[in-house]
PDB file of C-alpha atoms and ligand atoms in Angstrom:
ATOM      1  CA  UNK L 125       9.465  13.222  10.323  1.00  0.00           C
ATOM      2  CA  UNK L 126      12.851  14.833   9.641  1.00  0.00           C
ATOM      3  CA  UNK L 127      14.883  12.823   7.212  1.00  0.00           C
ATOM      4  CA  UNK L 128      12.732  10.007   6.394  1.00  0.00           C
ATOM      5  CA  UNK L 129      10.874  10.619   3.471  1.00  0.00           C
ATOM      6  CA  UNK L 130      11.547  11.808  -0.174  1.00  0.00           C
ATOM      7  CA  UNK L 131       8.971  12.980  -2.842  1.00  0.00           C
ATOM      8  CA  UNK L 132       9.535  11.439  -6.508  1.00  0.00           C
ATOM      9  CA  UNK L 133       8.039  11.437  -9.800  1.00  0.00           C
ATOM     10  CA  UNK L 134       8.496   9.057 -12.477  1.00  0.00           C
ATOM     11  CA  UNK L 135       8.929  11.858 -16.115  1.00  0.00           C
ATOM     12  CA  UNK L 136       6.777  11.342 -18.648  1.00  0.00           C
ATOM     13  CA  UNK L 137       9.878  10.159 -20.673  1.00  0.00           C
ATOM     14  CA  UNK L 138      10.367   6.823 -18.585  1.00  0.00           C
ATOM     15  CA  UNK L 139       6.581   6.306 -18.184  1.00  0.00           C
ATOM     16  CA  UNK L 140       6.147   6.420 -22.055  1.00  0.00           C
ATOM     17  CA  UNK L 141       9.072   3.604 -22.069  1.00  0.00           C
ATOM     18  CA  UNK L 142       7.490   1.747 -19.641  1.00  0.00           C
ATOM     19  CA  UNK L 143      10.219   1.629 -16.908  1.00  0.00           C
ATOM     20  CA  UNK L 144       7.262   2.205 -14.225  1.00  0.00           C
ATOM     21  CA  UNK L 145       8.013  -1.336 -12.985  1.00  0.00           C
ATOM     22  CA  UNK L 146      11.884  -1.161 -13.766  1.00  0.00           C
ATOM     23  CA  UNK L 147      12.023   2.062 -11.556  1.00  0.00           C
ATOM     24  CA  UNK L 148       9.856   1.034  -8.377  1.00  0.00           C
ATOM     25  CA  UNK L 149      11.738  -2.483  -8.215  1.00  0.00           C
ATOM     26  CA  UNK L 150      14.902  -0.491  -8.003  1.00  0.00           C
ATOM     27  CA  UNK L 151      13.338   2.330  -5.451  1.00  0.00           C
ATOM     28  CA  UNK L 152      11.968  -0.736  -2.988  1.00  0.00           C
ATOM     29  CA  UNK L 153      15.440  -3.211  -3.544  1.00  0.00           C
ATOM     30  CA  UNK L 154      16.773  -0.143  -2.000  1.00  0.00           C
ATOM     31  CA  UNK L 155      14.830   0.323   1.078  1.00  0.00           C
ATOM     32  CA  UNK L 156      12.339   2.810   0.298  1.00  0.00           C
ATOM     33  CA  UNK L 157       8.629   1.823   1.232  1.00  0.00           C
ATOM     34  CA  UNK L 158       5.988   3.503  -1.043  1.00  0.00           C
ATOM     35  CA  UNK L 159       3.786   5.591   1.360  1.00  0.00           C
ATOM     36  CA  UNK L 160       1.755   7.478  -1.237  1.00  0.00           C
ATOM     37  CA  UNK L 161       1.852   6.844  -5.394  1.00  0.00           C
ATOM     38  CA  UNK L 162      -0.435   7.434  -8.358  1.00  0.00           C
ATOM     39  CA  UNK L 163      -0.512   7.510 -12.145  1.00  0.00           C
ATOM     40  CA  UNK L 164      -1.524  11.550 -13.036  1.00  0.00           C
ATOM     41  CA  UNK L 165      -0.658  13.821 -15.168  1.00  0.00           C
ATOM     42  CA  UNK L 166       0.182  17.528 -14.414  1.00  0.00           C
ATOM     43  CA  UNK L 167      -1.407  20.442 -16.208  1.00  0.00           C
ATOM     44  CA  UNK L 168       1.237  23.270 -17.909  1.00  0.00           C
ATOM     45  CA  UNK L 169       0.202  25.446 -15.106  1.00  0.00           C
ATOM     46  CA  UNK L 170       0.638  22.777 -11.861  1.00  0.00           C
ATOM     47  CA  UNK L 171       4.019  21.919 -13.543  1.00  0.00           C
ATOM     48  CA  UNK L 172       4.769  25.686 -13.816  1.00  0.00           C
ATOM     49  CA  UNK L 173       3.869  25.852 -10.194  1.00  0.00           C
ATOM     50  CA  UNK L 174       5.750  22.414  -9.142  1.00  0.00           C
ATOM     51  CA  UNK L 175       9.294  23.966 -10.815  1.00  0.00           C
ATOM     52  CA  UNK L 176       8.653  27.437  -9.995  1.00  0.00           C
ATOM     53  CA  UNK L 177      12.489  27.811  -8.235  1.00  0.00           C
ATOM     54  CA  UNK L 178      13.617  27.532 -11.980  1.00  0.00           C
ATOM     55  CA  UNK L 179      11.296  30.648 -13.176  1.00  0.00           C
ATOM     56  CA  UNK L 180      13.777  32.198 -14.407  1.00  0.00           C
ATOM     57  CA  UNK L 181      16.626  29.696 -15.678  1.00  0.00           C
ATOM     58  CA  UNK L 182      16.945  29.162 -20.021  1.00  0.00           C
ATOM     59  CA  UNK L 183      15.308  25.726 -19.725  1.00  0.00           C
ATOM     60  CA  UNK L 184      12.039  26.267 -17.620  1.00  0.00           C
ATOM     61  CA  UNK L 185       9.278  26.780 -20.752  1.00  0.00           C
ATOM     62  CA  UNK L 186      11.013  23.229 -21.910  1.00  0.00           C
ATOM     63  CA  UNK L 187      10.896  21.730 -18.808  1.00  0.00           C
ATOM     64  CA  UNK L 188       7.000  22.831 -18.351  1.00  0.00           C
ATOM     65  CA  UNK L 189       6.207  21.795 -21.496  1.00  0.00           C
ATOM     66  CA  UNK L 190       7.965  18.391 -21.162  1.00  0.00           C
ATOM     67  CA  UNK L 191       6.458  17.550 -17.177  1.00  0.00           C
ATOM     68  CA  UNK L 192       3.270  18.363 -18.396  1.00  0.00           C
ATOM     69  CA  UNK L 193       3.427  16.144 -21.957  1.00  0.00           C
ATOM     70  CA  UNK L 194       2.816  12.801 -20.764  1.00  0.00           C
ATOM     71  CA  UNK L 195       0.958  10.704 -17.268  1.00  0.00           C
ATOM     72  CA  UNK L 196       4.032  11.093 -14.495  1.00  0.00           C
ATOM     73  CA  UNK L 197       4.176   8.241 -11.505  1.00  0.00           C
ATOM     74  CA  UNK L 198       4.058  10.666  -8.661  1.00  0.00           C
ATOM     75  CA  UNK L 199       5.142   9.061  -4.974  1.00  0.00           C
ATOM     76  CA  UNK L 200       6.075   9.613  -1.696  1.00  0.00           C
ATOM     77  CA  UNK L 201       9.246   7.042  -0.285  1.00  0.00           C
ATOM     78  CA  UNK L 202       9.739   7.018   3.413  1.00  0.00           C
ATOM     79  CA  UNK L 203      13.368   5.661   4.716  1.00  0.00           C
ATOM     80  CA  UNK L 204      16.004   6.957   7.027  1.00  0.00           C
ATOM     81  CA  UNK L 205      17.971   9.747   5.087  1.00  0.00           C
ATOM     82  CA  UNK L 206      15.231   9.369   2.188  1.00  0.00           C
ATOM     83  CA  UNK L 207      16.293  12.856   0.487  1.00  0.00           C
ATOM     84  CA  UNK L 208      19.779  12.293   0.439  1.00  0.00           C
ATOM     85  CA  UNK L 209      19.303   8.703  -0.562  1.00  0.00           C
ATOM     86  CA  UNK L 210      17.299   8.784  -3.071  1.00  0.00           C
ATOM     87  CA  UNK L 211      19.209  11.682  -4.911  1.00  0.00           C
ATOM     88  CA  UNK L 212      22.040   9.017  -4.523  1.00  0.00           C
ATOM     89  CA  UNK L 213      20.010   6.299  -5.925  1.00  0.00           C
ATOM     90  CA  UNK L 214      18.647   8.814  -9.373  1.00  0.00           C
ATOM     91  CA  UNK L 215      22.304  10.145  -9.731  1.00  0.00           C
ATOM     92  CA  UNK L 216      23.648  13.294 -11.771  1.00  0.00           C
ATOM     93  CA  UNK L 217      20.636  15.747 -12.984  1.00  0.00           C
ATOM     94  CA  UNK L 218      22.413  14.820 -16.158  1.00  0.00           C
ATOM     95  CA  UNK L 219      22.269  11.218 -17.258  1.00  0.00           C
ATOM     96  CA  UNK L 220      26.061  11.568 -18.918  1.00  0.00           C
ATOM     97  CA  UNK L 221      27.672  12.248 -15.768  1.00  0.00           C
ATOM     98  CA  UNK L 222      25.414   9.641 -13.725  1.00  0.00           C
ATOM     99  CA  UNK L 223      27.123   6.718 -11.831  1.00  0.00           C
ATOM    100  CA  UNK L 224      26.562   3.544 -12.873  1.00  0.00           C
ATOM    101  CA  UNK L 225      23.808   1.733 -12.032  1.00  0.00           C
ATOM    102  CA  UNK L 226      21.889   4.998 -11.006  1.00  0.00           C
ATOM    103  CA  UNK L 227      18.416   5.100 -12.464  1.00  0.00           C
ATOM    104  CA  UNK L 228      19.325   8.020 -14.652  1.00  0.00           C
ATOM    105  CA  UNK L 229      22.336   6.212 -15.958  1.00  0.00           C
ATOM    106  CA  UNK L 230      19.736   3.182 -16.814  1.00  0.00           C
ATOM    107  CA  UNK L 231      16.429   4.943 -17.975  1.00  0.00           C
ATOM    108  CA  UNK L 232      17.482   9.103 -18.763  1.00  0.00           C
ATOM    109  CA  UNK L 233      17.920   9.843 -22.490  1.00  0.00           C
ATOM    110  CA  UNK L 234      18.683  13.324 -21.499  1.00  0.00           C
ATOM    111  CA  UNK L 235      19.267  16.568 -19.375  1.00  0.00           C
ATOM    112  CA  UNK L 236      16.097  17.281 -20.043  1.00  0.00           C
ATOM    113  CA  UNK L 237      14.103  14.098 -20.067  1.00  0.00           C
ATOM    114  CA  UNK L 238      15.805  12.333 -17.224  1.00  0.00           C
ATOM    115  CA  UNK L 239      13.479  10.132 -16.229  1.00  0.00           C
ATOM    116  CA  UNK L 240      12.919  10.726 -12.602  1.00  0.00           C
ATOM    117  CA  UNK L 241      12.674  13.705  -9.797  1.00  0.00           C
ATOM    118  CA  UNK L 242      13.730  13.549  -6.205  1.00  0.00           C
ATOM    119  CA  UNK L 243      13.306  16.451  -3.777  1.00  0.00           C
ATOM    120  CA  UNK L 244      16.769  18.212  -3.154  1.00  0.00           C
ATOM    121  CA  UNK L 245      15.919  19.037   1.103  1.00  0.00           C
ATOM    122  CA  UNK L 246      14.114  17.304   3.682  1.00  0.00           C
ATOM    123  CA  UNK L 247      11.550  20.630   3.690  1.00  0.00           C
ATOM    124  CA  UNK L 248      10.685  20.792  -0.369  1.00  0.00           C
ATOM    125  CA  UNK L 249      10.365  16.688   0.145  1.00  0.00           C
ATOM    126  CA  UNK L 250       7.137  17.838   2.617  1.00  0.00           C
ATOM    127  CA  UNK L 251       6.216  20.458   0.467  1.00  0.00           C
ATOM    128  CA  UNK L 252       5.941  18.166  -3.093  1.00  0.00           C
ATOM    129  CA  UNK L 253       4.400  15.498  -0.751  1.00  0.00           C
ATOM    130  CA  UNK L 254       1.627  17.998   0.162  1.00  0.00           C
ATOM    131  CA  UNK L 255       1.627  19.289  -3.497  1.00  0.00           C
ATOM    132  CA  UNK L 256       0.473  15.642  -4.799  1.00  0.00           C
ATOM    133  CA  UNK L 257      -1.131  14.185  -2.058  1.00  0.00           C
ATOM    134  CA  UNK L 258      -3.715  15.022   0.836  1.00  0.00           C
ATOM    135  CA  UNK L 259      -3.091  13.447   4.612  1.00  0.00           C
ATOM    136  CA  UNK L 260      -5.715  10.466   3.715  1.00  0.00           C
ATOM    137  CA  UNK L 261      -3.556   9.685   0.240  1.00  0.00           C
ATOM    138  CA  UNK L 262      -0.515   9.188   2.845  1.00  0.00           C
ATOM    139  CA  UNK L 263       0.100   5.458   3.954  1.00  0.00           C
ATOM    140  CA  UNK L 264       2.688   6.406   7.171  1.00  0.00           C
TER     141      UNK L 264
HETATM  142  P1  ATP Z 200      14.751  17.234 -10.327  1.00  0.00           P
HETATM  143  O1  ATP Z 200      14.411  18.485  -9.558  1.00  0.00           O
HETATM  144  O2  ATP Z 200      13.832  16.986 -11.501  1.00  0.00           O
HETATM  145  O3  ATP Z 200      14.894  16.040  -9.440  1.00  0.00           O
HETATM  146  P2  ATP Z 200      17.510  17.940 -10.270  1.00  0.00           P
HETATM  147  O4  ATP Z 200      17.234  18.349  -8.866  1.00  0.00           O
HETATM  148  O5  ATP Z 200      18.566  16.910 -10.495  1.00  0.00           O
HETATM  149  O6  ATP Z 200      16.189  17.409 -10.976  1.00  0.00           O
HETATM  150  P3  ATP Z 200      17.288  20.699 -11.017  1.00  0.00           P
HETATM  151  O7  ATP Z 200      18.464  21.601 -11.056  1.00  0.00           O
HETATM  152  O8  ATP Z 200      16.320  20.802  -9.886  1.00  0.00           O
HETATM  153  O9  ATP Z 200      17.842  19.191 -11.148  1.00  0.00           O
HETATM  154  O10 ATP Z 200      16.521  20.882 -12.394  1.00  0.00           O
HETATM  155  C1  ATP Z 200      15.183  20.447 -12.534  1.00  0.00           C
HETATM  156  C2  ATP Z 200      15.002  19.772 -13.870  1.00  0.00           C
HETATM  157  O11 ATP Z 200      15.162  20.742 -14.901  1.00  0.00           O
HETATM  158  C3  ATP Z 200      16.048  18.690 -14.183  1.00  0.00           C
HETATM  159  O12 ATP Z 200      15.704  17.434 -13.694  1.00  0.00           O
HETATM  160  C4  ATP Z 200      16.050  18.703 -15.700  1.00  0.00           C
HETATM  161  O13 ATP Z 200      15.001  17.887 -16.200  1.00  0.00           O
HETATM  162  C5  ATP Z 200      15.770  20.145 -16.027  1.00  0.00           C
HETATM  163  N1  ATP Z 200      17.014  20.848 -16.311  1.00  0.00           N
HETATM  164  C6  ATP Z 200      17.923  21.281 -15.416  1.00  0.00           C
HETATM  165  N2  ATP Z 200      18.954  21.894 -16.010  1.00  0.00           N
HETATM  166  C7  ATP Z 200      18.681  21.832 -17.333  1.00  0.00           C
HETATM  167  C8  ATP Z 200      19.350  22.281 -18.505  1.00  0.00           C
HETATM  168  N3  ATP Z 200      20.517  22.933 -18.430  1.00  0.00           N
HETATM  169  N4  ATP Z 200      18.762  22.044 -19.701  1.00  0.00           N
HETATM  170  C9  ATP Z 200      17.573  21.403 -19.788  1.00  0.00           C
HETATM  171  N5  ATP Z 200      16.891  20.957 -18.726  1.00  0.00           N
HETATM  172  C10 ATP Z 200      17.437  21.159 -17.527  1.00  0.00           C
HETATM  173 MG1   MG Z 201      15.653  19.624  -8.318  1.00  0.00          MG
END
């Protein structure tokens, strides 16, 4: 279980754009199968609850606010190294300082609204997983 799978959401910023389709081509060319996914959208308080870590950072009533404005793609990716991967794949938390051909170098307008979320440790990637989805929702 260890290393292989990642949790991701798709921000209300690239769903709005309609990159759903853009995004998942580019998270499956890269060898991630889609074990769990659905369109949803988080309440002010579930988002609250989802970014908790950042309680107490500048940026957290914004970031509430903003994961809980629009319907999110929420998913779970299973591949060897998935967390590590994947945060490879999304790039720099800031879409100015993302590598090309990253997804937040392609779809992120901002710091802020950057398109897409990928757990940062194999542990939180269970934990988000669990947050969005029951056993039954998971395809493994
Ligand atoms: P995510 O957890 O969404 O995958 P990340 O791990 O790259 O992003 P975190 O440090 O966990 O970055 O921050 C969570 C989210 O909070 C970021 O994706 C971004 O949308 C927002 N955020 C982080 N820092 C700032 C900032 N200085 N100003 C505005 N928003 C920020
Ligand atoms: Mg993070």
């Amino acid at each position: 279980m260890a290393g292989k799978i990642t949790f991701t959401m798709i921000k209300p910023d690239a769903v709005k754009s309609q990159y759903i389709g853009a995004i998942l081509d580019k998270i499956v060319a890269s060898g991630f199968k889609i074990v769990a996914m659905k369109l949803t959208q988080l309440s002010a308080a579930k988002a609250g609850e989802f970014y908790e870590v950042h309680k107490e950072r500048p940026f957290y009533g914004e970031l509430v606010e903003f994961m809980s404005s629009g319907p999110i793609v929420a998913a779970v990716l299973e591949k060897d190294n998935a967390v590590e991967d994947f945060r490879t794949l999304i790039g720099a938390t800031n879409p100015a300082n993302a590598a090309e051909g990253t997804i937040r170098k392609m779809y992120a307008k901002s710091m802020g609204e950057n398109a897409v979320h990928g757990s940062d440790s194999d542990e939180n990637a269970l934990i988000e997983a669990q947050f969005h989805f029951s056993g039954v929702e998971m395809f493994r």
